[in-house]
Tab-separated table of C-alpha atoms in Angstrom:
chain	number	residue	atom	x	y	z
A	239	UNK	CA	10.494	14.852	17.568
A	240	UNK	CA	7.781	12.450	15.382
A	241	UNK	CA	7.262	13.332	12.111
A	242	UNK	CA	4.044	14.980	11.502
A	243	UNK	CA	1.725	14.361	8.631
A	244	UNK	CA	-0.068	17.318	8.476
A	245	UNK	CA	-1.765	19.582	5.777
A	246	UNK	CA	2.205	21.308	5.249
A	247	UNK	CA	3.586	17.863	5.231
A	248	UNK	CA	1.060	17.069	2.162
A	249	UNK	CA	1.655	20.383	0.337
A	250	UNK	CA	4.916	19.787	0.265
A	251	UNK	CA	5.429	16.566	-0.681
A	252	UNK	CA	2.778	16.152	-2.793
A	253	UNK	CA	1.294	19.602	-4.665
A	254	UNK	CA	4.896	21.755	-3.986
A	255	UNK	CA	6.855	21.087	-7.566
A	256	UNK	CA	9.905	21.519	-5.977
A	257	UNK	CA	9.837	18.826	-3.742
A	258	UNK	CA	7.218	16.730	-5.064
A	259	UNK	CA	8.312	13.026	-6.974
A	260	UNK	CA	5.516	11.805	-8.615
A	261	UNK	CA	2.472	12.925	-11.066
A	262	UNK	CA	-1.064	12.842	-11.812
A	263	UNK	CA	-0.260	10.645	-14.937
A	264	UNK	CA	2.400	8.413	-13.443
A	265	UNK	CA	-0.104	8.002	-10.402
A	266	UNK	CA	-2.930	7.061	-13.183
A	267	UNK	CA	-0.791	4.464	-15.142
A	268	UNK	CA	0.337	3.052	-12.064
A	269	UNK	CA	-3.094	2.486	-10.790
A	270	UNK	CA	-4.412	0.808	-13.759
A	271	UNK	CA	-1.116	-1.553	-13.684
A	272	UNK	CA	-1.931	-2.757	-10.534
A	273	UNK	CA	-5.762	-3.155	-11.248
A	274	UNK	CA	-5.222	-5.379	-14.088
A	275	UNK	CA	-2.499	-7.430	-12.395
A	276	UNK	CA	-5.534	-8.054	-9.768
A	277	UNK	CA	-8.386	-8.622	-11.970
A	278	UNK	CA	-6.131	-10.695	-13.990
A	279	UNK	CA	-5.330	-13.330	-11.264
A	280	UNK	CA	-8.615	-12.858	-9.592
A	281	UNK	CA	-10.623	-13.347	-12.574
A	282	UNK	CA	-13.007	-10.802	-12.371
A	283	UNK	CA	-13.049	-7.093	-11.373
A	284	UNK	CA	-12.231	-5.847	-8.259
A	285	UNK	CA	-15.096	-5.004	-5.793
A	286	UNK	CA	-13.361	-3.394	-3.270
A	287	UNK	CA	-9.782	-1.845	-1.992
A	288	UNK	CA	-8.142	-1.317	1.142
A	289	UNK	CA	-5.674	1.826	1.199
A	290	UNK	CA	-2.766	1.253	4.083
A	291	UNK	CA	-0.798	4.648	4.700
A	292	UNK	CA	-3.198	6.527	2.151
A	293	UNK	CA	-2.598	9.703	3.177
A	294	UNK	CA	-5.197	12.281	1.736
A	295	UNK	CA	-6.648	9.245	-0.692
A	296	UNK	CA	-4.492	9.830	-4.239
A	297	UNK	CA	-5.512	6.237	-5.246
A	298	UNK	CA	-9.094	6.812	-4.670
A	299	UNK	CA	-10.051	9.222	-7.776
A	300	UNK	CA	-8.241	6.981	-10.755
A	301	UNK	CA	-9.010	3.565	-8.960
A	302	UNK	CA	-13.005	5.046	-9.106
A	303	UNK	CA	-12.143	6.108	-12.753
A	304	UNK	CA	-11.508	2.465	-13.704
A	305	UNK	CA	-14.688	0.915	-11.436
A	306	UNK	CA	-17.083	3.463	-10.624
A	307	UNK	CA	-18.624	1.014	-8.294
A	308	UNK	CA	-15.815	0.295	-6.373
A	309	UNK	CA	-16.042	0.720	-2.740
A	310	UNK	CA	-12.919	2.275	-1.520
A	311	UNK	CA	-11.841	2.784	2.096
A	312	UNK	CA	-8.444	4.046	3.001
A	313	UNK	CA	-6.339	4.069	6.732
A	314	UNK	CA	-4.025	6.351	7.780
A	315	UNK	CA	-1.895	7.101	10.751
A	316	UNK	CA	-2.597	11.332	10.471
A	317	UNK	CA	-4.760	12.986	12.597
A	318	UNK	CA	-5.295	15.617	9.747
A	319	UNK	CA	-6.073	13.466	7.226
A	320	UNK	CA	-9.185	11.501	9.405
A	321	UNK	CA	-10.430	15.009	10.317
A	322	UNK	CA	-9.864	16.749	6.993
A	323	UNK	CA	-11.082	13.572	4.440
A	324	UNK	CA	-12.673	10.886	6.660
A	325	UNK	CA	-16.270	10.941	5.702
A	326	UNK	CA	-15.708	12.303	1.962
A	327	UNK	CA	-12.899	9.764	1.396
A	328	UNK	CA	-14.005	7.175	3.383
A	329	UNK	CA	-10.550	7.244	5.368
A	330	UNK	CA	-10.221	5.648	8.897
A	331	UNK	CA	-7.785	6.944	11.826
A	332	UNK	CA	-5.328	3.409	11.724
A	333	UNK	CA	-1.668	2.681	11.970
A	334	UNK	CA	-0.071	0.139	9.863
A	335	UNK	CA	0.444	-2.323	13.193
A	336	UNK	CA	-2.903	-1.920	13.901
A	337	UNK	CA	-3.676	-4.271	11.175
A	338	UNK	CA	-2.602	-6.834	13.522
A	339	UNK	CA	-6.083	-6.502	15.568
A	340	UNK	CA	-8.572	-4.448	12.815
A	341	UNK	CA	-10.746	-6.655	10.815
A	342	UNK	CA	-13.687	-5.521	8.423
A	343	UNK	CA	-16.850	-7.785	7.395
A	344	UNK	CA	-15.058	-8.790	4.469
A	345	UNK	CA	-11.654	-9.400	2.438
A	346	UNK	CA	-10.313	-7.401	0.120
A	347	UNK	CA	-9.816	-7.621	-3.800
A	348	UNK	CA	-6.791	-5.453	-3.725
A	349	UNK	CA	-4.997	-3.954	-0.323
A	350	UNK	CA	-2.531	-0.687	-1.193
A	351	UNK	CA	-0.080	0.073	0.744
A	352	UNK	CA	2.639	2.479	-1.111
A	353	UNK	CA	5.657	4.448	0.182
A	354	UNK	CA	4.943	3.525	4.062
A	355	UNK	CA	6.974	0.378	4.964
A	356	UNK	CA	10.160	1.868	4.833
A	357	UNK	CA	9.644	4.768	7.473
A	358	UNK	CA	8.028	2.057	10.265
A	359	UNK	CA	10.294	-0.505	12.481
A	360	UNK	CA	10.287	-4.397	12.047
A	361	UNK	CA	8.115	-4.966	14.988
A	362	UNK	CA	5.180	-2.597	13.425
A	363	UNK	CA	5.812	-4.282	9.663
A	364	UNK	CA	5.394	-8.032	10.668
A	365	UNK	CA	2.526	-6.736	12.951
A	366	UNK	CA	0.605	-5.772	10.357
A	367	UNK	CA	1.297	-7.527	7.740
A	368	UNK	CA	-0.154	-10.356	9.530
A	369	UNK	CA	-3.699	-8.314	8.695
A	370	UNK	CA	-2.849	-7.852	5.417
A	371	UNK	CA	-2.183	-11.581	4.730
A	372	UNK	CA	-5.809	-12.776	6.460
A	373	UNK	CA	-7.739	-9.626	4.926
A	374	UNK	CA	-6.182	-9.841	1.563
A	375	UNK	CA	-8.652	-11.931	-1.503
A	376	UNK	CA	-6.700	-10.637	-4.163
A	377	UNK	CA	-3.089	-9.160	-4.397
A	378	UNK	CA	-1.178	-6.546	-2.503
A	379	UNK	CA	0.358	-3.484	-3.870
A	380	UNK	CA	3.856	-3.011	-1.108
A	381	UNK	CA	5.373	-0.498	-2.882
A	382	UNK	CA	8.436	-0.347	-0.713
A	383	UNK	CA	12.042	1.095	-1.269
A	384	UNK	CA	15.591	-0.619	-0.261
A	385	UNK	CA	19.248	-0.243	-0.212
A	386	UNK	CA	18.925	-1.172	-3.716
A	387	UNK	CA	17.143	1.600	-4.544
A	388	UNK	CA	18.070	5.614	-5.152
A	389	UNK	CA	15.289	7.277	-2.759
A	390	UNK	CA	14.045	10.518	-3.925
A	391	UNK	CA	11.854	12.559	-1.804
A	392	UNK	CA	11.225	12.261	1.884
A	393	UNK	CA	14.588	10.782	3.436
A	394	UNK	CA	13.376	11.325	7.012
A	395	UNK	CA	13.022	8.433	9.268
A	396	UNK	CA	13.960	6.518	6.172
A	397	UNK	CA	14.985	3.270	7.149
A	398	UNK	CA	17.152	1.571	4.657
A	399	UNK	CA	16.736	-2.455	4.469
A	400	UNK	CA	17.861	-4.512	2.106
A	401	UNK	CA	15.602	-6.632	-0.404
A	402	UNK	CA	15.883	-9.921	1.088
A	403	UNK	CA	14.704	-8.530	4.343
A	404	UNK	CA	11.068	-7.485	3.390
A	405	UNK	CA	10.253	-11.066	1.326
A	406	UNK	CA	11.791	-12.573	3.732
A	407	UNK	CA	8.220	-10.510	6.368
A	408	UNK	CA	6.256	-11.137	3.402
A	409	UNK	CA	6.765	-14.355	2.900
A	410	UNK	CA	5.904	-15.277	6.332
A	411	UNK	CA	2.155	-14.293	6.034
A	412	UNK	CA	2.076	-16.277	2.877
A	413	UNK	CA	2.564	-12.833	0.307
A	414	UNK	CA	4.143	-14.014	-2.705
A	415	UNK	CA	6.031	-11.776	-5.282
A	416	UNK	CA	4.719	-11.617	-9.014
A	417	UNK	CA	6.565	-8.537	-9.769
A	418	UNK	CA	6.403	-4.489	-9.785
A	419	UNK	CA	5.735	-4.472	-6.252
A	420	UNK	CA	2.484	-6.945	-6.584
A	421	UNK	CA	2.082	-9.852	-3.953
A	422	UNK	CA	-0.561	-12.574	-4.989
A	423	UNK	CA	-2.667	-13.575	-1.334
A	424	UNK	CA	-2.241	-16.934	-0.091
A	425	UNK	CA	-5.914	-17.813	-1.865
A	426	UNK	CA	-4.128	-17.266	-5.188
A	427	UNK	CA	-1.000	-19.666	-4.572
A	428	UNK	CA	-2.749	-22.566	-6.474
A	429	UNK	CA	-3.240	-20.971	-9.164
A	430	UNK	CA	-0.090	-19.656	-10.516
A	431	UNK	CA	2.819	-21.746	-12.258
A	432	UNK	CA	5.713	-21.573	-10.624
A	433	UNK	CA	7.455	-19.238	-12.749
A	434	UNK	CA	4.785	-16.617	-12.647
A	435	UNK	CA	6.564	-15.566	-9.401
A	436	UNK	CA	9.356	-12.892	-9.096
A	437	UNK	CA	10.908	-14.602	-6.229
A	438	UNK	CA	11.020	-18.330	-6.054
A	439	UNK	CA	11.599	-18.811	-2.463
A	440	UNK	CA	14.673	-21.253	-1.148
């Protein structure tokens, strides 16, 4: 059977201490790391921020603690989550290969998309990453797990690819690596040095 992301998927995962991997502070210093990496290759503060796989909207509190003005709007794949948080939280009914097709009226400063790319098949990542590269102003946030890696938490429907295989997607809508999970836009490639990226490709 699918996985469901319902209201006892969240409790457990995310407010249950016994199963739960990450914090209010670790979520709060993680935020702010990837706001300044944006603001510092954008130049100016970020405007807005597109939330991929958000679930019930953790980024949304400590990214509006930074920029109160921010405007925030989050996608997720759960059926609870749209009912439960959609007009509070500003949080659309979307799958991550929908991106392929779903536009918005503008680009975005900063797109989020943490601890999603690892559950979804190939076919659904390149789909919509292909959004991500022709919505994205700023930098992405892929916060994505490997056989590199020693997964805690949710190891169901896990699928376990190596590194080269996601820069490899990423690179083909024009995402380039600058580190801690951060991937500069293809509007920003002229304006870093060469060794400013992670990952020099060939």
């Amino acid at each position: 059977m699918p996985k469901t992301y319902d209201r006892a998927y969240f409790d457990k995962w995310y407010r249950n201490s016994e199963h739960a991997v990450g914090s209010t502070a670790a979520l709060k210093r993680k935020v702010a790391m990837v706001v300044a990496q944006a603001e510092y290759y954008l130049g100016r503060p970020i405007r807005n921020v597109l939330d991929v796989g958000c679930g019930e909207g953790a980024w949304r509190a400590p990214l509006r603690a930074l920029r109160p003005g921010i405007h925030y709007r989050g996608l997720d794949a759960s059926e609870y989550v749209a009912m439960r948080y959609g007009r509070s939280r500003n949080i659309g009914l979307a799958t991550f290969g929908q991106l392929a097709e779903l536009r918005f009226d503008t680009r975005f400063d900063l797109i989020v998309c943490t601890d999603v790319l690892h559950y979804l098949k190939p076919a659904e990542i390149r789909a919509g990453l292909v959004g991500i590269g022709e919505m994205l102003e700023g930098i992405a946030f892929l916060e994505v797990f490997t056989t590199r890696d020693d997964v805690d938490g949710d190891r169901e429907g896990f699928h376990a690819r190596a590194p080269a295989w996601y820069l490899r997607a990423f690179r083909e809508v024009g995402l380039l690596s600058c580190g801690s999970h951060c991937y500069l836009g293809p509007r920003l490639e002229r304006h870093i040095a060469a060794l400013e990226r992670a990952q020099l490709p060939g």
